[in-house]
GROMACS .gro file of C-alpha atoms in nm:
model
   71
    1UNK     CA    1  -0.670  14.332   7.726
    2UNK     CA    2  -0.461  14.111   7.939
    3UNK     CA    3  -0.498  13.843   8.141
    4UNK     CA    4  -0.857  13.771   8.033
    5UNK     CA    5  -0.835  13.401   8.085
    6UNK     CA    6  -0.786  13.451   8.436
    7UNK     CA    7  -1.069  13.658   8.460
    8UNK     CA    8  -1.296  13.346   8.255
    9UNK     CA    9  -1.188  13.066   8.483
   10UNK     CA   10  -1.052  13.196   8.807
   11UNK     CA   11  -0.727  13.039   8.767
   12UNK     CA   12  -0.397  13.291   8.809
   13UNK     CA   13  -0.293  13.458   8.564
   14UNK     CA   14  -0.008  13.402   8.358
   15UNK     CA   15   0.042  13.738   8.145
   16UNK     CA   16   0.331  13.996   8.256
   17UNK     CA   17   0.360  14.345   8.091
   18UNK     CA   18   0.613  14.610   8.112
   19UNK     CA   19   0.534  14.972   8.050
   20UNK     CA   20   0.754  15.198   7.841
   21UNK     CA   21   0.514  15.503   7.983
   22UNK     CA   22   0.277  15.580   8.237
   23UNK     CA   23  -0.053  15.415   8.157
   24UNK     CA   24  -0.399  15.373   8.344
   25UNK     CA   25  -0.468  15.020   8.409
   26UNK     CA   26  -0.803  14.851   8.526
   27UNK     CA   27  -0.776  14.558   8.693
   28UNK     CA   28  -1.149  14.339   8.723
   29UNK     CA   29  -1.058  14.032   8.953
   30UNK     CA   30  -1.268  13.663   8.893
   31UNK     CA   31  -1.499  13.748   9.230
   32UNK     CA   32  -1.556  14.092   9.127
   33UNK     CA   33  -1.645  13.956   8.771
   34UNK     CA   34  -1.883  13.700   8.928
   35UNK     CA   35  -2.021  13.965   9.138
   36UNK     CA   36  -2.048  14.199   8.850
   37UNK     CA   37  -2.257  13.891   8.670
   38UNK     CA   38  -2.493  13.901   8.957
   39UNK     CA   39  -2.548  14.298   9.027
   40UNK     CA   40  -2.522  14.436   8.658
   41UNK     CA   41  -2.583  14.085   8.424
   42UNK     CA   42  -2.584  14.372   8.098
   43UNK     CA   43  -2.273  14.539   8.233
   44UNK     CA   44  -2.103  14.164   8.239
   45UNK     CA   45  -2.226  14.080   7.917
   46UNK     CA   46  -2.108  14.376   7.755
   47UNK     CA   47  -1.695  14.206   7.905
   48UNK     CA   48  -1.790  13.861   7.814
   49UNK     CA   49  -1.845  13.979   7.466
   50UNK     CA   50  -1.570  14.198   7.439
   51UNK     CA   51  -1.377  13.874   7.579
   52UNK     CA   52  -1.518  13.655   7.350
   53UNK     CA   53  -1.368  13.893   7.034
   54UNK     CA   54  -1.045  13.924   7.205
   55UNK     CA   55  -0.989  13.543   7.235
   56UNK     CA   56  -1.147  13.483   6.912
   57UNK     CA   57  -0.877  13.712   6.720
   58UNK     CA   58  -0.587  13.526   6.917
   59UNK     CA   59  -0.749  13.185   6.836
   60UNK     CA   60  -0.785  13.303   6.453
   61UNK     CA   61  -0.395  13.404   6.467
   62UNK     CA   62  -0.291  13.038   6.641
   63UNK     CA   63  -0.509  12.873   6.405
   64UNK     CA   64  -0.308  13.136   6.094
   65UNK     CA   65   0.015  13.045   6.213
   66UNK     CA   66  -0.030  12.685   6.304
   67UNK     CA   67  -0.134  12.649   5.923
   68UNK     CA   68   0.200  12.827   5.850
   69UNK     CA   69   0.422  12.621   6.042
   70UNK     CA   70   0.295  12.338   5.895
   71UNK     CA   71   0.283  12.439   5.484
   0.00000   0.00000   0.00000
């Protein structure tokens, strides 16, 4: 996943990625999201959880290494 904060608050996007093969992307912008939130609210939960865990394992590993940097 990438880009998801973006998709949480609107705001643009900050991520880049570079391919080393072809790949399938999906790309789910903020107004879709909000209109996805509206028309399918279990569909939408079913990102905002899978969000959630996403941004939960990077704040775990900031949180891991911030601890490191400072031992």
């Amino acid at each position: 996943m990438i880009g998801e904060p973006a998709l949480l608050d609107g705001d643009r996007g900050a991520a880049a990625i570079f391919a080393r093969t072809a790949l399938e992307i999906f790309e789910l912008p903020f107004a879709a999201y909000v209109s996805l939130t509206e028309e399918e609210p279990e569909i939408a939960l079913k990102v905002q959880i899978a969000l959630s865990r996403v941004l939960g394992a990077r704040l775990r590993g900031a949180d891991a290494l911030t601890w490191e940097l400072d031992s």
